[in-house]
Amino acid sequence: MAPLYATTPEIQDGIRRAASVLREKGALVHCITNYVTVESCANAVLAVGASPIMSDEPTDVEDIQNICGALVINIGTLNQQTIQGMMAAGDAAARAKHPIVLDPVGAGASRLRTHVSSTLLNTLPVTLIRSNMSEAKALSGASAKTKGVDVNPEDAVTPENLERSARFARDLARNAGCVVAITGAIDLISDGQRVFAVGNGSPMQGRITGAGCMLSAFSGGYLAANPEDALFAALAAVVHAGVAGQRAQARMEGNPQDGTGSFRTYLMDALSTLTPDQLAAEARVEQVL
Amino acid sequence: MAPLYATTPEIQDGIRRAASVLREKGALVHCITNYVTVESCANAVLAVGASPIMSDEPTDVEDIQNICGALVINIGTLNQQTIQGMMAAGDAAARAKHPIVLDPVGAGASRLRTHVSSTLLNTLPVTLIRSNMSEAKALSGASAKTKGVDVNPEDAVTPENLERSARFARDLARNAGCVVAITGAIDLISDGQRVFAVGNGSPMQGRITGAGCMLSAFSGGYLAANPEDALFAALAAVVHAGVAGQRAQARMEGNPQDGTGSFRTYLMDALSTLTPDQLAAEARVEQVL
Amino acid sequence: MAPLYATTPEIQDGIRRAASVLREKGALVHCITNYVTVESCANAVLAVGASPIMSDEPTDVEDIQNICGALVINIGTLNQQTIQGMMAAGDAAARAKHPIVLDPVGAGASRLRTHVSSTLLNTLPVTLIRSNMSEAKALSGASAKTKGVDVNPEDAVTPENLERSARFARDLARNAGCVVAITGAIDLISDGQRVFAVGNGSPMQGRITGAGCMLSAFSGGYLAANPEDALFAALAAVVHAGVAGQRAQARMEGNPQDGTGSFRTYLMDALSTLTPDQLAAEARVEQVL
């Protein structure tokens, strides 16, 4: 089942609308994220038209969450103090009915990461899980051998396993009661009913750290601005990341000295300059279930 | 009262001198700063001719502060451990009579941030407060609704409210017994006597994270090298940031693919290549009180 | 004793082989490193063909280390929690017989840093010490006045003191029972028998933060892929960093607006695009003892 990515006008409209609303309304996004890619996350949130605020101290997070429109929890460098901060912030977000994004970095790679991400998912009203397929499998309880923080090649979504992968994404979304965005060479976004496959993106995004973290972070902005349509908010965010990756890669052509440093700069440039119309026009999306 | 920014020769000389002395003498700057923008802060300190060292462990900070020439405290991602480190480092700086810069990130946005920044200001012999207007108002006890880590638009300094804003900056400096640098579209720098308005800078600086943090960090270098004239050290640092922002923005023109990623690179480039003479020549400064 | 850097075919072969094996086999590198330069470290590890995973929580590090091929410990922003993580991760690496890299950032600058780096060295089976000369002296117990996190100019390796410096490197390697890579304008790499001097590199690498941290981090990848020849793995890593620095500097020529921001991007570009053949061809290495 090779996807055609013949993006329908309905899907294009949904992407354009989600991006336009974010640009018009803005959003303040509270991020508890790893210290590796946190600056890139903050800049990515700004690039798409939202504003970030980072706070993980347990006695600070409630006040911060209360002035924000969404919470993003990324467990990439979790520790005992930040785990407390994640729970306290999640409670505050739940009380305020703010969308919550969970990025279970390295779930399956260690017992602590698997346990904490499962606990967060079971305890908090998570709106969106954004992860790679290995982490999603670990979170679902399916056996998965996570290759560190990268996807295990055996878990990669391919044209050959697309239908089975799409059913997995749909079932995870259904069981978790939230939207799921499993990203990789082919991205799958599902709300438990429909499943979209996205063919945007560049292999270079796997050669820098933080491409997934950035997407999780600015998904919080998309969700805060579009709380009534989490599926299309997540889809638009995934497309935004993917189209930006393609533009960044295209800009490297003809510049043999460019490598991952320039790609990273070009990626942020593209995130910050893409318009809602461009996102809609360049989206490669197909409903596969 | 629209400022003319007709920088006088006296002001130009003061800026040139502060920048020249920093380049000649160098300075080792101890930063306890947030983990979001810390790498940019370190690179910005290096760019202006000083050297950074980061340490927030309470049992490490005294030794580190003793070999440095200044302390920069930025509460952007404060936690219980780093708060202890801030206090211990501040005590060591006070004993050594080293200049202390306070960046009260998010003061007004949470009770913890307002409390910690006030406590630091009341306990330590702070030399320079560097913040946006919302944080400065929170610190002064004036009612302020901080919009996360960004200035509340209602608090922005404009030509219309310039005189009132300048009096506020002067009074805060007077009451706190230090120099104040409140930055935004119009920057205000005061030692409690005089108030300078600075018209340098680019709106792009608000579209990346860390522009303010970087300025706070390298202000520590300016102060360490120019301890006898904190007002002009702070003014020169603000002008350095602003002129660099303008140059970075100018470099984007004609490159429609450039966005916030390239701007960030160009900003660091400009910080690191601007000469004292260029700073003096391009400064847009007016004494408004 | 001015080195000629007439790299012999044997040395070229060793460098080419170490780099080729890393590219073919890949390696997962567990880094416990400072929060200042951690994103650059992660990107540098990816650039040379390995994959990074960061984890410093004591209850997480054993599982993470067990799926990795090497451990890198950098004490740049150590705290009580991460010190526990370093020890626990080091124990796990020792049990698994994984190579361990120690970067004693700021050893000599504070009692805590000197103590912790000495304790790690004495407790763990360290494979490679990567530091500047001041830190190496502090670690050896020789008196050293570390200038913050930068080398004390008095400690710099020069053509004049090269023989004495080389003997110091050899003796430190012999006493510590590991490979030593002391980097600066002239780099010295020794396994306690031979000492190589490396003349690659750019003075610009001292004008950005993290050049040494990045080298330490991706040395972990070189060692994981080449466990049977730690000396040439370390040498190849040092040459990779140095040649990349030269290429980055060369790219700045003719671009007067380029400063430390662009240099940093160009450095990552070069790290990610240099081939094993180019490293061998551009290596400036001489065996001095």
PDB file of C-alpha atoms in Angstrom, chain C residues 79-271:
ATOM      1  CA  ASN C  79      26.122  18.942  40.519  1.00  0.00           C
ATOM      2  CA  GLN C  80      25.435  16.524  43.341  1.00  0.00           C
ATOM      3  CA  GLN C  81      22.811  14.647  41.325  1.00  0.00           C
ATOM      4  CA  THR C  82      24.862  14.345  38.153  1.00  0.00           C
ATOM      5  CA  ILE C  83      27.959  13.296  40.104  1.00  0.00           C
ATOM      6  CA  GLN C  84      25.940  10.330  41.341  1.00  0.00           C
ATOM      7  CA  GLY C  85      24.877   9.676  37.763  1.00  0.00           C
ATOM      8  CA  MET C  86      28.494   9.809  36.560  1.00  0.00           C
ATOM      9  CA  MET C  87      29.580   7.240  39.139  1.00  0.00           C
ATOM     10  CA  ALA C  88      26.657   4.901  38.466  1.00  0.00           C
ATOM     11  CA  ALA C  89      27.096   5.144  34.707  1.00  0.00           C
ATOM     12  CA  GLY C  90      30.831   4.615  35.083  1.00  0.00           C
ATOM     13  CA  ASP C  91      30.237   1.467  37.115  1.00  0.00           C
ATOM     14  CA  ALA C  92      27.899   0.134  34.439  1.00  0.00           C
ATOM     15  CA  ALA C  93      30.393   0.962  31.684  1.00  0.00           C
ATOM     16  CA  ALA C  94      33.152  -0.754  33.645  1.00  0.00           C
ATOM     17  CA  ARG C  95      31.067  -3.892  34.071  1.00  0.00           C
ATOM     18  CA  ALA C  96      30.242  -3.921  30.369  1.00  0.00           C
ATOM     19  CA  LYS C  97      33.877  -3.164  29.455  1.00  0.00           C
ATOM     20  CA  HIS C  98      32.796  -0.113  27.454  1.00  0.00           C
ATOM     21  CA  PRO C  99      35.333   2.640  26.785  1.00  0.00           C
ATOM     22  CA  ILE C 100      35.054   5.662  29.064  1.00  0.00           C
ATOM     23  CA  VAL C 101      36.083   9.203  28.135  1.00  0.00           C
ATOM     24  CA  LEU C 102      36.744  11.701  30.930  1.00  0.00           C
ATOM     25  CA  ASP C 103      36.690  15.444  30.230  1.00  0.00           C
ATOM     26  CA  PRO C 104      37.679  17.113  33.533  1.00  0.00           C
ATOM     27  CA  VAL C 105      36.362  20.589  32.663  1.00  0.00           C
ATOM     28  CA  GLY C 106      37.710  23.160  35.082  1.00  0.00           C
ATOM     29  CA  ALA C 107      39.833  20.720  37.103  1.00  0.00           C
ATOM     30  CA  GLY C 108      42.142  22.998  39.056  1.00  0.00           C
ATOM     31  CA  ALA C 109      39.603  25.823  39.001  1.00  0.00           C
ATOM     32  CA  SER C 110      37.687  24.597  42.050  1.00  0.00           C
ATOM     33  CA  ARG C 111      38.249  22.040  44.754  1.00  0.00           C
ATOM     34  CA  LEU C 112      35.049  20.189  43.786  1.00  0.00           C
ATOM     35  CA  ARG C 113      36.065  19.852  40.142  1.00  0.00           C
ATOM     36  CA  THR C 114      39.590  18.701  41.006  1.00  0.00           C
ATOM     37  CA  HIS C 115      38.243  16.244  43.544  1.00  0.00           C
ATOM     38  CA  VAL C 116      35.503  14.797  41.353  1.00  0.00           C
ATOM     39  CA  SER C 117      37.709  14.400  38.299  1.00  0.00           C
ATOM     40  CA  SER C 118      40.438  12.727  40.364  1.00  0.00           C
ATOM     41  CA  THR C 119      37.901  10.435  41.995  1.00  0.00           C
ATOM     42  CA  LEU C 120      36.423   9.440  38.645  1.00  0.00           C
ATOM     43  CA  LEU C 121      39.891   8.771  37.257  1.00  0.00           C
ATOM     44  CA  ASN C 122      40.921   6.719  40.287  1.00  0.00           C
ATOM     45  CA  THR C 123      37.666   4.770  40.512  1.00  0.00           C
ATOM     46  CA  LEU C 124      36.747   4.041  36.908  1.00  0.00           C
ATOM     47  CA  PRO C 125      38.706   2.267  34.162  1.00  0.00           C
ATOM     48  CA  VAL C 126      39.002   5.441  32.090  1.00  0.00           C
ATOM     49  CA  THR C 127      40.042   4.832  28.485  1.00  0.00           C
ATOM     50  CA  LEU C 128      40.736   8.414  27.423  1.00  0.00           C
ATOM     51  CA  ILE C 129      41.355  11.682  29.245  1.00  0.00           C
ATOM     52  CA  ARG C 130      40.559  14.603  26.923  1.00  0.00           C
ATOM     53  CA  SER C 131      41.404  17.993  28.387  1.00  0.00           C
ATOM     54  CA  ASN C 132      43.496  21.105  28.043  1.00  0.00           C
ATOM     55  CA  MET C 133      46.968  21.243  29.605  1.00  0.00           C
ATOM     56  CA  SER C 134      45.904  23.111  32.751  1.00  0.00           C
ATOM     57  CA  GLU C 135      43.259  20.516  33.526  1.00  0.00           C
ATOM     58  CA  ALA C 136      45.691  17.687  32.771  1.00  0.00           C
ATOM     59  CA  LYS C 137      48.182  19.198  35.213  1.00  0.00           C
ATOM     60  CA  ALA C 138      45.529  19.539  37.903  1.00  0.00           C
ATOM     61  CA  LEU C 139      44.554  15.926  37.331  1.00  0.00           C
ATOM     62  CA  SER C 140      48.163  14.783  37.574  1.00  0.00           C
ATOM     63  CA  GLY C 141      48.567  16.495  40.896  1.00  0.00           C
ATOM     64  CA  ALA C 142      51.074  18.923  39.414  1.00  0.00           C
ATOM     65  CA  SER C 143      50.436  22.457  40.508  1.00  0.00           C
ATOM     66  CA  ALA C 144      48.340  24.248  37.949  1.00  0.00           C
ATOM     67  CA  LYS C 145      46.457  27.463  37.971  1.00  0.00           C
ATOM     68  CA  THR C 146      43.519  26.816  35.704  1.00  0.00           C
ATOM     69  CA  LYS C 147      42.142  29.951  34.087  1.00  0.00           C
ATOM     70  CA  GLY C 148      38.504  29.044  34.459  1.00  0.00           C
ATOM     71  CA  VAL C 149      37.573  26.540  31.780  1.00  0.00           C
ATOM     72  CA  ASP C 150      40.280  27.792  29.425  1.00  0.00           C
ATOM     73  CA  VAL C 151      43.914  26.836  29.479  1.00  0.00           C
ATOM     74  CA  ASN C 152      46.261  29.063  31.454  1.00  0.00           C
ATOM     75  CA  PRO C 153      48.524  30.706  28.837  1.00  0.00           C
ATOM     76  CA  GLU C 154      51.538  29.640  30.914  1.00  0.00           C
ATOM     77  CA  ASP C 155      50.516  26.020  30.368  1.00  0.00           C
ATOM     78  CA  ALA C 156      50.212  26.205  26.571  1.00  0.00           C
ATOM     79  CA  VAL C 157      52.179  23.674  24.549  1.00  0.00           C
ATOM     80  CA  THR C 158      54.669  25.491  22.305  1.00  0.00           C
ATOM     81  CA  PRO C 159      57.499  24.391  20.004  1.00  0.00           C
ATOM     82  CA  GLU C 160      59.860  25.472  22.790  1.00  0.00           C
ATOM     83  CA  ASN C 161      58.386  23.302  25.539  1.00  0.00           C
ATOM     84  CA  LEU C 162      57.188  20.509  23.253  1.00  0.00           C
ATOM     85  CA  GLU C 163      59.580  17.820  24.464  1.00  0.00           C
ATOM     86  CA  ARG C 164      58.855  18.509  28.107  1.00  0.00           C
ATOM     87  CA  SER C 165      55.115  18.670  27.397  1.00  0.00           C
ATOM     88  CA  ALA C 166      55.252  15.411  25.475  1.00  0.00           C
ATOM     89  CA  ARG C 167      56.976  13.696  28.393  1.00  0.00           C
ATOM     90  CA  PHE C 168      54.278  15.059  30.698  1.00  0.00           C
ATOM     91  CA  ALA C 169      51.536  13.644  28.449  1.00  0.00           C
ATOM     92  CA  ARG C 170      53.305  10.292  28.239  1.00  0.00           C
ATOM     93  CA  ASP C 171      53.764  10.112  32.003  1.00  0.00           C
ATOM     94  CA  LEU C 172      50.162  11.063  32.703  1.00  0.00           C
ATOM     95  CA  ALA C 173      48.995   8.340  30.309  1.00  0.00           C
ATOM     96  CA  ARG C 174      51.353   5.853  31.923  1.00  0.00           C
ATOM     97  CA  ASN C 175      50.336   6.729  35.467  1.00  0.00           C
ATOM     98  CA  ALA C 176      46.637   6.827  34.688  1.00  0.00           C
ATOM     99  CA  GLY C 177      46.831   3.685  32.575  1.00  0.00           C
ATOM    100  CA  CYS C 178      44.909   5.198  29.696  1.00  0.00           C
ATOM    101  CA  VAL C 179      45.204   7.300  26.570  1.00  0.00           C
ATOM    102  CA  VAL C 180      45.583  11.036  27.032  1.00  0.00           C
ATOM    103  CA  ALA C 181      44.610  13.726  24.527  1.00  0.00           C
ATOM    104  CA  ILE C 182      45.734  17.155  25.656  1.00  0.00           C
ATOM    105  CA  THR C 183      44.474  19.659  23.129  1.00  0.00           C
ATOM    106  CA  GLY C 184      45.446  23.231  22.347  1.00  0.00           C
ATOM    107  CA  ALA C 185      47.386  25.030  19.608  1.00  0.00           C
ATOM    108  CA  ILE C 186      49.507  21.860  19.542  1.00  0.00           C
ATOM    109  CA  ASP C 187      47.653  18.709  20.572  1.00  0.00           C
ATOM    110  CA  LEU C 188      49.410  15.810  22.289  1.00  0.00           C
ATOM    111  CA  ILE C 189      48.030  12.268  22.231  1.00  0.00           C
ATOM    112  CA  SER C 190      49.746   9.467  24.129  1.00  0.00           C
ATOM    113  CA  ASP C 191      49.094   5.944  25.316  1.00  0.00           C
ATOM    114  CA  GLY C 192      52.035   6.005  27.708  1.00  0.00           C
ATOM    115  CA  GLN C 193      54.419   4.710  25.056  1.00  0.00           C
ATOM    116  CA  ARG C 194      54.212   6.895  21.992  1.00  0.00           C
ATOM    117  CA  VAL C 195      53.304  10.569  21.866  1.00  0.00           C
ATOM    118  CA  PHE C 196      51.818  12.169  18.770  1.00  0.00           C
ATOM    119  CA  ALA C 197      51.755  15.925  18.228  1.00  0.00           C
ATOM    120  CA  VAL C 198      48.931  17.256  16.035  1.00  0.00           C
ATOM    121  CA  GLY C 199      49.178  20.594  14.275  1.00  0.00           C
ATOM    122  CA  ASN C 200      45.663  20.754  12.876  1.00  0.00           C
ATOM    123  CA  GLY C 201      43.114  23.195  14.161  1.00  0.00           C
ATOM    124  CA  SER C 202      42.127  26.863  14.108  1.00  0.00           C
ATOM    125  CA  PRO C 203      42.464  29.626  16.701  1.00  0.00           C
ATOM    126  CA  MET C 204      38.753  30.271  16.066  1.00  0.00           C
ATOM    127  CA  GLN C 205      37.985  27.071  17.971  1.00  0.00           C
ATOM    128  CA  GLY C 206      38.959  28.914  21.130  1.00  0.00           C
ATOM    129  CA  ARG C 207      36.531  31.724  20.345  1.00  0.00           C
ATOM    130  CA  ILE C 208      33.425  29.535  20.585  1.00  0.00           C
ATOM    131  CA  THR C 209      32.306  27.475  23.533  1.00  0.00           C
ATOM    132  CA  GLY C 210      32.348  23.722  23.313  1.00  0.00           C
ATOM    133  CA  ALA C 211      35.101  22.849  20.832  1.00  0.00           C
ATOM    134  CA  GLY C 212      36.773  20.668  23.459  1.00  0.00           C
ATOM    135  CA  CYS C 213      33.480  19.253  24.746  1.00  0.00           C
ATOM    136  CA  MET C 214      32.453  18.259  21.229  1.00  0.00           C
ATOM    137  CA  LEU C 215      35.777  16.497  20.680  1.00  0.00           C
ATOM    138  CA  SER C 216      35.398  14.612  23.955  1.00  0.00           C
ATOM    139  CA  ALA C 217      31.874  13.596  23.032  1.00  0.00           C
ATOM    140  CA  PHE C 218      32.631  12.244  19.583  1.00  0.00           C
ATOM    141  CA  SER C 219      35.843  10.610  20.803  1.00  0.00           C
ATOM    142  CA  GLY C 220      33.413   8.303  22.548  1.00  0.00           C
ATOM    143  CA  GLY C 221      32.101   7.300  19.134  1.00  0.00           C
ATOM    144  CA  TYR C 222      35.605   6.710  17.778  1.00  0.00           C
ATOM    145  CA  LEU C 223      36.481   4.569  20.802  1.00  0.00           C
ATOM    146  CA  ALA C 224      33.262   2.566  20.703  1.00  0.00           C
ATOM    147  CA  ALA C 225      33.857   1.668  17.071  1.00  0.00           C
ATOM    148  CA  ASN C 226      37.601   1.034  17.518  1.00  0.00           C
ATOM    149  CA  PRO C 227      37.952  -0.507  20.969  1.00  0.00           C
ATOM    150  CA  GLU C 228      41.084  -2.436  20.003  1.00  0.00           C
ATOM    151  CA  ASP C 229      43.091   0.671  19.194  1.00  0.00           C
ATOM    152  CA  ALA C 230      42.291   3.496  21.571  1.00  0.00           C
ATOM    153  CA  LEU C 231      45.413   5.462  20.636  1.00  0.00           C
ATOM    154  CA  PHE C 232      44.502   5.760  16.971  1.00  0.00           C
ATOM    155  CA  ALA C 233      40.837   6.228  17.774  1.00  0.00           C
ATOM    156  CA  ALA C 234      41.754   9.238  19.925  1.00  0.00           C
ATOM    157  CA  LEU C 235      44.241  10.504  17.355  1.00  0.00           C
ATOM    158  CA  ALA C 236      41.682  10.275  14.559  1.00  0.00           C
ATOM    159  CA  ALA C 237      39.133  12.138  16.673  1.00  0.00           C
ATOM    160  CA  VAL C 238      41.622  14.942  17.402  1.00  0.00           C
ATOM    161  CA  VAL C 239      42.529  15.181  13.719  1.00  0.00           C
ATOM    162  CA  HIS C 240      38.831  15.200  12.766  1.00  0.00           C
ATOM    163  CA  ALA C 241      38.247  18.167  15.066  1.00  0.00           C
ATOM    164  CA  GLY C 242      41.357  19.966  13.857  1.00  0.00           C
ATOM    165  CA  VAL C 243      40.830  19.536  10.133  1.00  0.00           C
ATOM    166  CA  ALA C 244      37.211  20.609  10.564  1.00  0.00           C
ATOM    167  CA  GLY C 245      38.395  23.741  12.359  1.00  0.00           C
ATOM    168  CA  GLN C 246      40.761  24.612   9.520  1.00  0.00           C
ATOM    169  CA  ARG C 247      38.078  24.113   6.898  1.00  0.00           C
ATOM    170  CA  ALA C 248      35.633  26.221   8.866  1.00  0.00           C
ATOM    171  CA  GLN C 249      38.169  29.003   9.189  1.00  0.00           C
ATOM    172  CA  ALA C 250      39.054  28.838   5.482  1.00  0.00           C
ATOM    173  CA  ARG C 251      35.378  29.235   4.627  1.00  0.00           C
ATOM    174  CA  MET C 252      35.236  32.531   6.490  1.00  0.00           C
ATOM    175  CA  GLU C 253      37.864  34.122   4.277  1.00  0.00           C
ATOM    176  CA  GLY C 254      36.407  36.671   1.935  1.00  0.00           C
ATOM    177  CA  ASN C 255      33.321  37.035   4.103  1.00  0.00           C
ATOM    178  CA  PRO C 256      34.133  39.957   6.418  1.00  0.00           C
ATOM    179  CA  GLN C 257      30.696  39.739   8.051  1.00  0.00           C
ATOM    180  CA  ASP C 258      31.341  36.185   9.219  1.00  0.00           C
ATOM    181  CA  GLY C 259      32.243  35.864  12.882  1.00  0.00           C
ATOM    182  CA  THR C 260      31.937  33.242  15.558  1.00  0.00           C
ATOM    183  CA  GLY C 261      28.330  32.416  14.675  1.00  0.00           C
ATOM    184  CA  SER C 262      29.155  31.390  11.123  1.00  0.00           C
ATOM    185  CA  PHE C 263      32.354  29.674  12.241  1.00  0.00           C
ATOM    186  CA  ARG C 264      30.307  27.472  14.549  1.00  0.00           C
ATOM    187  CA  THR C 265      27.991  26.478  11.702  1.00  0.00           C
ATOM    188  CA  TYR C 266      30.892  25.849   9.329  1.00  0.00           C
ATOM    189  CA  LEU C 267      32.639  23.731  11.967  1.00  0.00           C
ATOM    190  CA  MET C 268      29.629  21.423  12.259  1.00  0.00           C
ATOM    191  CA  ASP C 269      29.343  21.344   8.473  1.00  0.00           C
ATOM    192  CA  ALA C 270      32.962  20.231   8.181  1.00  0.00           C
ATOM    193  CA  LEU C 271      32.659  17.663  10.967  1.00  0.00           C
TER     194      LEU C 271
END
